[in-house]
Coordinates of C-alpha atoms and ligand atoms in Angstrom, one line a residue:
M1056 CA 36.0 -56.8 -13.3
N1057 CA 35.8 -53.2 -14.8
K1058 CA 35.9 -50.5 -12.2
S1059 CA 33.1 -48.0 -12.1
P1060 CA 34.3 -44.7 -13.4
I1061 CA 33.3 -43.0 -10.1
E1062 CA 36.2 -43.3 -7.6
Q1063 CA 35.6 -45.9 -5.0
R1064 CA 34.9 -44.4 -1.6
P1065 CA 34.8 -45.9 1.8
S1066 CA 31.6 -47.5 2.8
L1067 CA 29.1 -45.0 4.2
T1068 CA 28.5 -46.6 7.5
S1069 CA 32.3 -47.1 8.2
M1070 CA 33.0 -43.3 7.9
P1071 CA 33.9 -41.7 11.2
I1072 CA 31.4 -38.9 10.6
W1073 CA 28.6 -41.5 10.2
K1074 CA 29.6 -43.0 13.6
A1075 CA 29.6 -39.4 15.0
L1076 CA 26.1 -39.0 13.7
E1077 CA 25.0 -42.3 15.3
V1078 CA 26.3 -41.0 18.6
H1079 CA 24.6 -37.6 18.1
Y1080 CA 21.3 -39.3 17.3
E1081 CA 21.3 -41.0 20.7
K1082 CA 21.6 -37.6 22.2
V1083 CA 18.9 -35.9 20.1
Q1084 CA 16.4 -38.7 20.0
P1085 CA 14.9 -38.2 23.5
I1086 CA 14.7 -34.4 23.2
H1087 CA 11.3 -33.0 22.5
L1088 CA 10.7 -30.1 20.1
R1089 CA 9.0 -28.3 23.0
Q1090 CA 12.3 -28.3 24.8
L1091 CA 14.3 -27.2 21.8
F1092 CA 11.9 -24.2 21.2
A1093 CA 11.8 -23.3 24.9
D1094 CA 15.7 -23.4 25.0
D1095 CA 16.1 -21.1 22.1
P1096 CA 13.4 -18.4 21.5
K1097 CA 15.0 -17.5 18.2
R1098 CA 14.9 -21.0 16.8
G1099 CA 12.0 -20.2 14.4
E1100 CA 14.0 -17.5 12.8
K1101 CA 17.4 -19.1 13.0
Y1102 CA 16.7 -22.4 11.2
T1103 CA 15.5 -20.8 8.0
A1104 CA 16.9 -20.3 4.6
E1105 CA 15.6 -18.5 1.5
A1106 CA 16.4 -18.7 -2.2
A1107 CA 14.8 -18.4 -5.6
G1108 CA 11.5 -17.2 -4.2
L1109 CA 11.2 -20.0 -1.6
Y1110 CA 11.4 -19.6 2.2
L1111 CA 12.3 -22.8 4.1
D1112 CA 11.6 -23.0 7.8
Y1113 CA 13.3 -26.2 9.1
S1114 CA 13.1 -25.3 12.7
K1115 CA 10.4 -27.8 13.5
N1116 CA 12.9 -30.7 12.8
R1117 CA 14.4 -32.8 15.5
I1118 CA 17.8 -31.2 15.3
T1119 CA 20.1 -29.3 17.6
D1120 CA 22.8 -26.7 16.8
E1121 CA 25.2 -29.6 16.2
T1122 CA 23.1 -31.6 13.8
I1123 CA 23.3 -29.6 10.6
P1124 CA 27.1 -29.0 10.9
L1125 CA 27.5 -32.8 11.4
L1126 CA 25.3 -33.6 8.4
I1127 CA 27.3 -31.0 6.4
Q1128 CA 30.5 -32.8 7.4
L1129 CA 28.9 -36.0 6.1
A1130 CA 28.1 -34.3 2.8
E1131 CA 31.7 -33.0 2.5
A1132 CA 33.1 -36.5 3.3
C1133 CA 30.9 -37.9 0.6
G1134 CA 32.2 -35.4 -1.9
L1135 CA 28.9 -33.6 -2.4
R1136 CA 30.7 -30.4 -3.6
Q1137 CA 32.7 -32.3 -6.2
R1138 CA 29.6 -34.3 -7.2
I1139 CA 27.5 -31.1 -7.7
H1140 CA 30.3 -29.7 -9.9
A1141 CA 30.5 -33.0 -11.8
M1142 CA 26.8 -32.9 -12.5
F1143 CA 26.7 -29.3 -13.7
S1144 CA 29.8 -29.7 -15.8
G1145 CA 28.4 -32.6 -17.8
E1146 CA 30.5 -35.5 -16.4
K1147 CA 29.0 -38.9 -17.0
I1148 CA 27.7 -39.3 -13.5
N1149 CA 24.9 -41.7 -14.6
T1150 CA 27.6 -44.4 -14.6
T1151 CA 25.5 -47.5 -15.3
E1152 CA 24.1 -45.9 -18.5
Q1153 CA 27.4 -44.0 -19.1
R1154 CA 25.5 -40.7 -19.5
A1155 CA 25.9 -37.1 -18.5
V1156 CA 23.0 -35.7 -16.3
L1157 CA 22.3 -32.3 -17.6
H1158 CA 18.7 -31.4 -16.9
T1159 CA 20.2 -28.1 -15.6
A1160 CA 21.3 -27.3 -19.2
L1161 CA 17.6 -27.2 -20.2
R1162 CA 17.3 -24.0 -18.2
A1163 CA 20.7 -22.5 -18.8
P1164 CA 20.5 -19.0 -20.3
K1165 CA 21.7 -18.4 -23.8
G1166 CA 25.4 -17.8 -23.9
K1167 CA 26.2 -20.3 -21.1
K1168 CA 28.6 -23.0 -22.2
I1169 CA 28.0 -26.6 -21.2
L1170 CA 30.0 -29.3 -22.9
V1171 CA 29.0 -32.9 -23.5
D1172 CA 31.7 -34.9 -25.3
G1173 CA 33.4 -31.6 -26.3
A1174 CA 30.2 -30.0 -27.8
D1175 CA 28.3 -27.1 -26.3
V1176 CA 24.7 -28.2 -25.8
V1177 CA 23.2 -24.8 -24.8
P1178 CA 22.6 -23.6 -28.4
E1179 CA 20.8 -26.9 -29.2
V1180 CA 18.6 -26.4 -26.1
H1181 CA 17.7 -22.9 -27.3
A1182 CA 17.0 -24.0 -30.8
V1183 CA 14.5 -26.5 -29.6
L1184 CA 12.9 -23.9 -27.3
E1185 CA 12.5 -21.6 -30.2
Q1186 CA 11.0 -24.4 -32.4
M1187 CA 8.5 -25.1 -29.5
E1188 CA 7.7 -21.4 -29.2
A1189 CA 6.9 -21.0 -32.9
F1190 CA 4.7 -24.0 -32.7
A1191 CA 3.0 -23.1 -29.5
H1192 CA 2.2 -19.6 -30.8
K1193 CA 0.6 -21.1 -34.0
V1194 CA -1.6 -23.5 -32.0
R1195 CA -2.6 -20.8 -29.4
R1196 CA -3.4 -18.3 -32.2
G1197 CA -5.5 -20.9 -34.1
E1198 CA -3.1 -20.9 -37.0
W1199 CA -2.2 -24.6 -36.7
R1200 CA -5.2 -26.2 -38.4
G1201 CA -6.6 -29.6 -38.3
Y1202 CA -6.9 -31.6 -41.5
T1203 CA -10.4 -30.2 -42.3
G1204 CA -9.2 -26.6 -41.7
K1205 CA -10.6 -26.2 -38.1
P1206 CA -8.3 -24.6 -35.5
I1207 CA -6.9 -27.0 -32.8
R1208 CA -8.9 -26.7 -29.6
N1209 CA -7.9 -29.9 -27.8
I1210 CA -4.4 -30.9 -26.8
V1211 CA -4.0 -34.6 -25.8
N1212 CA -0.6 -35.5 -24.3
I1213 CA 0.2 -39.2 -24.6
G1214 CA 3.1 -40.5 -22.5
I1215 CA 3.8 -42.3 -19.3
G1216 CA 6.2 -41.8 -16.3
G1217 CA 8.3 -38.8 -16.9
S1218 CA 6.6 -38.2 -20.2
D1219 CA 3.3 -37.7 -18.4
L1220 CA 3.7 -36.9 -14.7
G1221 CA 5.6 -33.7 -15.3
P1222 CA 3.3 -32.4 -18.0
V1223 CA 0.1 -33.2 -16.2
M1224 CA 1.4 -31.9 -12.9
A1225 CA 2.6 -28.6 -14.5
Y1226 CA -0.7 -28.2 -16.4
E1227 CA -2.7 -28.6 -13.2
A1228 CA -0.3 -26.4 -11.2
L1229 CA -0.4 -23.6 -13.7
R1230 CA -4.0 -24.0 -14.9
F1231 CA -4.7 -20.5 -13.6
Y1232 CA -2.4 -19.1 -16.3
S1233 CA -3.7 -21.5 -19.0
Q1234 CA -5.4 -20.7 -22.3
R1235 CA -9.0 -21.2 -21.1
N1236 CA -10.6 -21.7 -24.5
M1237 CA -8.5 -24.9 -25.1
T1238 CA -8.9 -28.3 -23.5
F1239 CA -5.9 -30.3 -22.2
R1240 CA -6.0 -34.0 -21.6
F1241 CA -3.4 -36.5 -20.6
I1242 CA -3.4 -40.2 -21.4
S1243 CA -0.8 -42.5 -19.8
N1244 CA -2.3 -45.8 -18.8
V1245 CA -2.4 -48.7 -21.2
D1246 CA -5.9 -49.4 -19.7
G1247 CA -8.2 -48.4 -22.6
T1248 CA -10.4 -46.6 -20.1
D1249 CA -7.8 -43.8 -19.9
F1250 CA -8.0 -43.2 -23.7
A1251 CA -11.8 -43.7 -23.9
E1252 CA -12.6 -41.2 -21.1
A1253 CA -10.0 -38.6 -22.2
T1254 CA -11.3 -38.5 -25.8
R1255 CA -15.1 -39.3 -25.5
D1256 CA -16.2 -35.7 -25.8
L1257 CA -13.5 -34.5 -28.2
N1258 CA -13.9 -33.7 -31.9
P1259 CA -11.0 -35.4 -33.8
E1260 CA -11.0 -32.4 -36.3
E1261 CA -9.9 -30.1 -33.5
T1262 CA -7.6 -32.4 -31.6
L1263 CA -3.8 -32.5 -31.6
F1264 CA -2.0 -35.4 -30.1
I1265 CA 1.4 -34.8 -28.6
I1266 CA 3.2 -38.2 -28.4
C1267 CA 5.8 -37.9 -25.7
S1268 CA 8.3 -40.7 -25.3
K1269 CA 12.0 -40.3 -24.7
T1270 CA 12.7 -43.8 -26.2
F1271 CA 9.6 -44.1 -28.4
T1272 CA 9.6 -47.7 -27.6
T1273 CA 7.4 -47.7 -24.4
L1274 CA 4.6 -50.2 -24.8
E1275 CA 1.8 -48.1 -23.2
T1276 CA 2.6 -45.0 -25.1
L1277 CA 2.9 -46.7 -28.5
A1278 CA -0.4 -48.6 -27.8
N1279 CA -2.2 -45.4 -27.0
A1280 CA -0.6 -43.5 -29.8
G1281 CA -1.5 -46.2 -32.3
Y1282 CA -5.1 -46.2 -31.1
A1283 CA -5.1 -42.4 -31.3
R1284 CA -4.1 -42.6 -34.9
T1285 CA -7.0 -45.1 -35.6
W1286 CA -9.4 -42.9 -33.7
C1287 CA -8.3 -39.9 -35.7
L1288 CA -8.2 -41.5 -39.1
N1289 CA -11.6 -43.3 -38.6
A1290 CA -13.1 -39.8 -38.3
L1291 CA -11.0 -38.0 -40.9
G1292 CA -10.6 -40.9 -43.4
D1293 CA -7.1 -40.0 -44.8
A1294 CA -3.7 -41.0 -43.6
K1295 CA -2.4 -37.6 -44.6
A1296 CA -4.3 -36.2 -41.6
V1297 CA -1.6 -37.6 -39.3
R1298 CA 0.5 -34.6 -40.2
N1299 CA -2.0 -32.1 -38.8
H1300 CA -3.0 -34.0 -35.8
F1301 CA 0.2 -35.6 -34.4
V1302 CA 3.5 -34.3 -33.2
A1303 CA 6.2 -36.3 -31.4
I1304 CA 8.6 -35.4 -28.6
S1305 CA 11.5 -37.9 -28.5
T1306 CA 15.2 -38.5 -28.6
N1307 CA 14.6 -41.3 -31.1
A1308 CA 13.9 -39.8 -34.6
K1309 CA 14.1 -43.3 -36.2
E1310 CA 11.2 -44.7 -34.2
V1311 CA 9.2 -41.6 -34.6
A1312 CA 9.5 -41.9 -38.4
K1313 CA 8.7 -45.6 -38.2
F1314 CA 5.5 -44.8 -36.3
G1315 CA 4.5 -42.5 -39.2
I1316 CA 5.1 -39.0 -37.7
D1317 CA 7.0 -36.7 -40.0
T1318 CA 10.2 -35.8 -38.2
E1319 CA 9.6 -32.2 -39.2
N1320 CA 6.8 -32.4 -36.6
M1321 CA 9.2 -33.7 -34.0
F1322 CA 10.7 -31.9 -31.1
G1323 CA 13.9 -33.4 -29.8
F1324 CA 15.8 -33.8 -26.6
W1325 CA 18.8 -35.7 -25.5
D1326 CA 20.0 -38.8 -23.7
W1327 CA 21.5 -36.6 -21.0
V1328 CA 18.0 -35.6 -19.9
G1329 CA 16.4 -38.4 -17.7
G1330 CA 12.7 -39.0 -18.2
R1331 CA 11.8 -37.9 -14.7
Y1332 CA 13.9 -34.8 -15.2
S1333 CA 12.4 -33.8 -18.5
M1334 CA 9.3 -31.7 -17.9
D1335 CA 11.2 -28.6 -18.8
S1336 CA 12.5 -30.0 -22.1
A1337 CA 10.3 -30.4 -25.2
I1338 CA 8.3 -32.9 -23.1
G1339 CA 6.8 -29.7 -21.7
L1340 CA 5.3 -28.7 -25.0
S1341 CA 1.8 -29.1 -23.6
T1342 CA 2.7 -26.9 -20.7
M1343 CA 4.0 -24.3 -23.1
I1344 CA 0.9 -24.4 -25.2
A1345 CA -1.2 -24.1 -22.1
I1346 CA 0.6 -21.2 -20.4
G1347 CA 2.3 -19.6 -23.4
P1348 CA 6.0 -19.3 -24.3
K1349 CA 6.5 -16.4 -21.9
G1350 CA 5.1 -18.4 -19.0
F1351 CA 7.3 -21.3 -20.0
R1352 CA 10.4 -19.1 -20.0
D1353 CA 9.4 -17.9 -16.5
L1354 CA 9.2 -21.5 -15.4
L1355 CA 12.7 -22.1 -16.7
K1356 CA 13.9 -19.0 -14.9
G1357 CA 12.6 -20.4 -11.6
F1358 CA 14.5 -23.7 -12.3
Y1359 CA 17.6 -21.8 -13.1
A1360 CA 17.5 -19.6 -10.0
M1361 CA 17.4 -22.8 -7.9
D1362 CA 20.1 -24.4 -9.9
E1363 CA 22.4 -21.5 -9.3
H1364 CA 21.6 -21.5 -5.6
F1365 CA 22.3 -25.2 -5.3
R1366 CA 25.5 -24.8 -7.3
T1367 CA 26.9 -21.9 -5.4
A1368 CA 25.3 -21.4 -1.9
P1369 CA 27.1 -22.6 1.2
F1370 CA 25.7 -25.8 2.4
E1371 CA 24.3 -24.3 5.6
K1372 CA 22.1 -22.0 3.6
N1373 CA 21.5 -24.3 0.6
L1374 CA 17.8 -25.3 0.5
P1375 CA 18.2 -28.5 -1.5
V1376 CA 21.2 -29.6 0.5
L1377 CA 19.5 -28.9 3.8
M1378 CA 16.3 -30.8 2.7
G1379 CA 18.4 -33.7 1.3
L1380 CA 20.4 -34.0 4.5
L1381 CA 17.3 -33.9 6.7
T1382 CA 15.9 -36.7 4.6
V1383 CA 19.1 -38.7 5.3
W1384 CA 18.8 -37.8 9.0
Y1385 CA 15.3 -39.2 9.3
T1386 CA 15.8 -42.2 7.0
N1387 CA 19.0 -43.5 8.3
F1388 CA 19.0 -42.4 12.0
F1389 CA 15.4 -42.2 13.0
A1390 CA 14.5 -45.1 10.7
A1391 CA 11.6 -43.2 9.1
D1392 CA 10.3 -45.1 6.1
T1393 CA 8.2 -42.4 4.4
T1394 CA 8.0 -38.7 3.8
A1395 CA 4.7 -36.9 3.3
V1396 CA 4.4 -34.0 0.9
L1397 CA 1.4 -31.8 1.7
P1398 CA 0.8 -28.9 -0.6
Y1399 CA -1.8 -26.5 0.7
D1400 CA -2.8 -25.5 -2.8
Q1401 CA -5.4 -27.3 -4.8
Y1402 CA -3.4 -26.5 -8.0
L1403 CA -0.6 -28.7 -6.7
K1404 CA -2.8 -31.8 -6.4
R1405 CA -0.6 -33.8 -8.7
F1406 CA 2.7 -32.6 -7.2
P1407 CA 3.0 -35.6 -4.8
A1408 CA 2.4 -38.1 -7.7
Y1409 CA 5.1 -36.3 -9.7
L1410 CA 7.5 -36.4 -6.8
Q1411 CA 6.9 -40.1 -6.4
Q1412 CA 8.7 -40.8 -9.7
L1413 CA 11.3 -38.2 -9.1
T1414 CA 12.3 -39.4 -5.7
M1415 CA 11.6 -43.1 -5.8
E1416 CA 12.7 -44.0 -9.3
S1417 CA 15.9 -42.0 -8.6
N1418 CA 16.8 -43.2 -5.2
G1419 CA 15.0 -46.6 -4.8
K1420 CA 18.3 -48.4 -5.2
H1421 CA 20.0 -51.2 -3.3
V1422 CA 23.6 -51.2 -4.7
T1423 CA 26.2 -48.5 -4.6
L1424 CA 27.9 -47.0 -7.7
D1425 CA 30.5 -49.8 -7.2
G1426 CA 27.8 -52.4 -7.3
V1427 CA 28.0 -53.3 -3.7
N1428 CA 24.9 -54.0 -1.6
V1429 CA 24.1 -51.1 0.7
D1430 CA 23.9 -51.8 4.5
Y1431 CA 21.6 -48.8 5.1
Q1432 CA 18.2 -47.6 3.9
T1433 CA 17.9 -45.5 0.7
S1434 CA 14.9 -43.6 -0.6
P1435 CA 11.9 -43.1 1.7
I1436 CA 8.4 -43.7 0.2
Y1437 CA 7.0 -40.3 -0.8
W1438 CA 3.3 -39.8 -0.7
G1439 CA 0.8 -37.0 0.0
E1440 CA -2.4 -35.2 -0.9
P1441 CA -3.3 -31.5 -0.8
G1442 CA -4.3 -29.9 2.5
T1443 CA -6.8 -29.5 3.9
N1444 CA -8.2 -32.8 2.4
G1445 CA -5.5 -34.9 3.9
Q1446 CA -6.4 -33.6 7.4
H1447 CA -9.7 -35.5 7.1
S1448 CA -8.1 -38.7 6.0
F1449 CA -4.6 -39.8 7.0
Y1450 CA -3.4 -37.0 9.3
Q1451 CA -4.7 -39.1 12.2
L1452 CA -1.8 -41.5 11.7
I1453 CA 0.7 -38.7 11.4
H1454 CA -0.4 -37.1 14.7
Q1455 CA -1.1 -40.2 16.8
G1456 CA 0.1 -43.3 15.0
T1457 CA 3.1 -45.3 15.8
K1458 CA 5.2 -44.3 12.8
L1459 CA 7.4 -41.2 12.4
V1460 CA 6.4 -39.4 9.2
P1461 CA 8.5 -36.4 8.4
C1462 CA 6.3 -34.0 6.4
D1463 CA 6.9 -31.2 3.9
F1464 CA 4.2 -28.5 4.1
I1465 CA 4.1 -26.3 1.0
G1466 CA 2.0 -23.1 1.0
F1467 CA 1.6 -19.6 -0.5
Y1468 CA 1.0 -16.3 1.2
K1469 CA -1.4 -15.2 -1.5
T1470 CA -4.1 -17.2 -3.2
L1471 CA -4.8 -17.0 -6.9
N1472 CA -8.5 -17.4 -6.3
S1473 CA -9.8 -15.2 -3.6
V1474 CA -13.1 -16.9 -2.4
G1475 CA -14.4 -15.2 0.7
S1476 CA -11.9 -15.5 3.5
Q1477 CA -11.1 -19.1 2.6
H1478 CA -7.4 -18.5 2.0
A1479 CA -7.0 -17.4 5.6
M1480 CA -8.8 -20.6 6.7
L1481 CA -6.6 -22.7 4.5
M1482 CA -3.4 -21.1 5.8
A1483 CA -4.6 -21.2 9.4
N1484 CA -4.9 -24.9 9.0
F1485 CA -1.5 -25.1 7.4
F1486 CA 0.2 -23.3 10.3
A1487 CA -1.8 -25.0 12.9
Q1488 CA -0.9 -28.5 11.6
T1489 CA 2.8 -27.9 11.8
E1490 CA 2.4 -26.4 15.3
A1491 CA 0.2 -29.3 16.5
L1492 CA 2.7 -31.9 15.0
A1493 CA 5.6 -30.3 16.7
F1494 CA 4.2 -29.4 20.1
G1495 CA 1.3 -31.8 20.6
K1496 CA -0.9 -31.8 23.7
T1497 CA 0.1 -33.4 26.9
E1498 CA -2.1 -35.4 29.2
E1499 CA -2.1 -32.6 31.8
E1500 CA -3.3 -30.2 29.1
V1501 CA -6.0 -32.6 27.9
K1502 CA -7.2 -33.1 31.5
A1503 CA -7.1 -29.3 32.2
D1504 CA -9.6 -29.0 29.4
G1505 CA -12.0 -31.1 31.4
T1506 CA -11.6 -34.4 29.6
A1507 CA -12.3 -37.4 31.8
A1508 CA -9.3 -39.4 32.9
W1509 CA -10.3 -42.5 31.0
L1510 CA -10.6 -40.6 27.7
A1511 CA -7.5 -38.5 28.2
P1512 CA -4.9 -40.9 26.8
H1513 CA -6.9 -41.0 23.5
R1514 CA -6.8 -37.3 23.2
V1515 CA -3.1 -36.9 23.9
F1516 CA -0.9 -35.7 21.1
E1517 CA 2.7 -36.7 21.7
G1518 CA 4.0 -34.1 19.3
N1519 CA 7.7 -34.1 18.3
R1520 CA 6.7 -34.9 14.7
P1521 CA 9.1 -33.1 12.3
T1522 CA 8.0 -30.9 9.5
N1523 CA 9.6 -28.6 6.9
T1524 CA 7.6 -25.5 5.9
I1525 CA 8.1 -24.2 2.4
L1526 CA 6.4 -20.9 1.6
A1527 CA 6.3 -18.6 -1.4
E1528 CA 4.5 -15.4 -2.3
K1529 CA 2.1 -17.1 -4.8
L1530 CA 2.1 -20.0 -7.2
T1531 CA 3.6 -18.7 -10.4
P1532 CA 5.4 -20.5 -13.2
K1533 CA 8.7 -19.2 -11.8
V1534 CA 7.9 -20.4 -8.3
L1535 CA 6.9 -23.8 -9.7
G1536 CA 10.2 -24.1 -11.5
S1537 CA 12.1 -23.3 -8.2
L1538 CA 10.0 -25.8 -6.3
I1539 CA 10.7 -28.6 -8.7
A1540 CA 14.4 -27.9 -8.9
L1541 CA 14.5 -27.8 -5.1
Y1542 CA 13.3 -31.4 -5.0
E1543 CA 15.5 -32.5 -8.0
H1544 CA 18.6 -31.3 -6.2
S1545 CA 17.5 -32.6 -2.8
V1546 CA 17.1 -36.0 -4.5
Y1547 CA 20.6 -35.7 -5.9
T1548 CA 22.0 -34.7 -2.5
Q1549 CA 20.5 -37.8 -1.0
G1550 CA 21.8 -40.0 -3.8
V1551 CA 25.3 -38.7 -3.3
I1552 CA 25.3 -39.5 0.4
W1553 CA 23.9 -43.0 -0.3
N1554 CA 26.5 -43.4 -3.1
I1555 CA 23.9 -44.7 -5.6
D1556 CA 23.2 -43.9 -9.2
S1557 CA 20.1 -41.6 -8.9
F1558 CA 19.7 -41.4 -12.7
D1559 CA 19.2 -45.0 -13.9
Q1560 CA 16.0 -47.1 -13.4
W1561 CA 16.9 -50.8 -14.0
G1562 CA 14.2 -51.8 -11.5
V1563 CA 11.5 -51.1 -14.0
E1564 CA 12.8 -53.6 -16.6
L1565 CA 11.9 -57.0 -15.4
G1566 CA 8.2 -56.4 -15.2
K1567 CA 8.2 -54.9 -18.7
V1568 CA 9.9 -57.9 -20.2
L1569 CA 7.7 -60.4 -18.5
A1570 CA 4.5 -58.5 -19.5
K1571 CA 5.6 -58.3 -23.2
R1572 CA 6.2 -62.1 -23.2
M1573 CA 2.8 -62.7 -21.5
I1574 CA 0.6 -60.7 -24.0
P1575 CA 0.3 -63.6 -26.5
E1576 CA -0.4 -66.0 -23.6
L1577 CA -3.5 -63.9 -22.9
E1578 CA -4.5 -63.4 -26.5
N1579 CA -3.7 -66.6 -28.5
T1580 CA -6.9 -68.6 -29.1
N1581 CA -5.0 -71.9 -28.7
E1582 CA -3.8 -72.2 -25.2
P1583 CA 0.0 -71.9 -25.2
V1584 CA 2.1 -74.1 -23.0
L1585 CA 2.2 -72.1 -19.8
K1586 CA 5.5 -72.4 -18.0
H1587 CA 5.1 -70.0 -15.1
D1588 CA 4.6 -70.9 -11.5
S1589 CA 1.3 -72.5 -10.5
S1590 CA -0.2 -69.2 -9.3
T1591 CA 0.6 -67.3 -12.4
N1592 CA -0.5 -70.2 -14.7
T1593 CA -3.9 -70.4 -12.8
L1594 CA -4.4 -66.7 -13.0
I1595 CA -3.7 -66.6 -16.8
R1596 CA -6.2 -69.5 -17.3
K1597 CA -8.9 -67.8 -15.4
Y1598 CA -8.4 -64.7 -17.5
R1599 CA -8.5 -66.7 -20.7
K1600 CA -11.6 -68.4 -19.6
S1601 CA -13.4 -65.1 -19.2
N1602 CA -12.2 -63.6 -22.4
L1603 CA -11.7 -66.3 -25.1
Ligands
F6P1961 O1 9.3 -47.3 -16.9 C1 10.1 -46.3 -16.5 C2 10.4 -45.3 -17.6 O2 11.5 -45.7 -18.3 C3 10.6 -43.9 -16.9 O3 11.9 -43.7 -16.5 C4 10.2 -43.0 -18.0 O4 9.9 -41.7 -17.6 C5 9.0 -43.7 -18.6 O5 9.4 -45.1 -18.5 C6 8.6 -43.4 -20.0 O6 9.6 -43.6 -20.9 P1 9.6 -43.0 -22.3 O7 9.6 -41.5 -22.2 O8 10.9 -43.5 -23.0 O9 8.4 -43.5 -23.0

């Protein structure tokens, strides 16, 4: 059997430091956060770190003075330092696909040198950025015209997964800075409803489709792109209109040309950018058109600031390392299955959805780099909604349920939209929630409020529920870049500890193959021989009966 190019390492759970953490967990588990705060009045200042415009308070975690040093020893034993270096220097750390992992090169300033197979990739990155900028300026200034001569007013991004979640999240997050006389829409689902609703009020003469697909072979995207062409040409009546109304973002020029988009209207990227790490590549063209090239450059600056912090800061002050190690702490020692991400900013409403792909497609793996089944848990399930909405929905479970749900609270000192005194209300809720989760309310306190004895148990808050607090001055493109890079590198930190390939996604293949095979079984007028299990066969027959 061929050996994986990454050096074999001892199994995680057999490492002495892992055993030491198991022993440490037994000591920490019974301690309440009330106790930890009472014992150390400076805890809320001590367990903090700051970088790239972000302030992290991790004091409301179930850790003692020994925990982070032990977790850092674990990181060292797992070779995190070397692995960070390997990623930034373009080593092929995506071993199962034999690729470098260089989303960090997308935000490297001009003049930096990053080699892939001996060639410096930074000049190419900047060449594409300049191509994007020239195009974005033309569209924003109304110089890029539709086929009938009208300026483009509507941008429709067609893509799925990393070719959608990043662009739509960034557009929503940075909407405050967006060109308000333009409309931005995002179509991802192969469900025709997505296309129909996104385009129903748009004039094809003023609409530009950005077809985003790293591979340009993704079924959903090609179906939607094909239909977009029909929609456009039905109105404009000439195949030549495709030139004015379609651009492509891809690594696959051959497929782009095959689809009928002139490769002159294509913006490239590279196989060393993973789909879920690509929103700051040309995949971010819709973002750049929305917020302008200067805003996009600021976004990249935020990413870069966090990259440099991750690459150089000591682990005990390193935000992504701390957050990554805390996730390991809860996942593997406290057996927490999920992490909630709770942005207290309406503009970040798609941030949890974006993080779901980033975290779970990266670290939802069950074999190590050497192909051995893990004997420990890997990625938690990420989920969340903006505050305060979530408070009136699922927070009940976080406060009083039987599951431990570590939460990341994300907020801003300043609002972008000052509406009465609502920002103070929002942030009062933000701070109050982390306080309530940590400290809870004892039965004595509940009774002291005059609650009847029979009702008191229902009104008790156990507390001791861990949270991270992430704060920044205000939501800007730069801060958004730092925030995304924070999570990207936290995910990598977790993946290194778990010894998995955080950059492949073989788990999405099987469903895709089966679906492709099944399409004719749903569409053919003569019933094909169905060779599935009895459940699937029956379901297909029921569908056929309704449709054919
Ligand atoms: O199905 C998973 C996936 O491969 C993601 O990793 C990717 O972001 C998405 O599909 C879209 O792929 P593409 O950009 O090649 O269309």
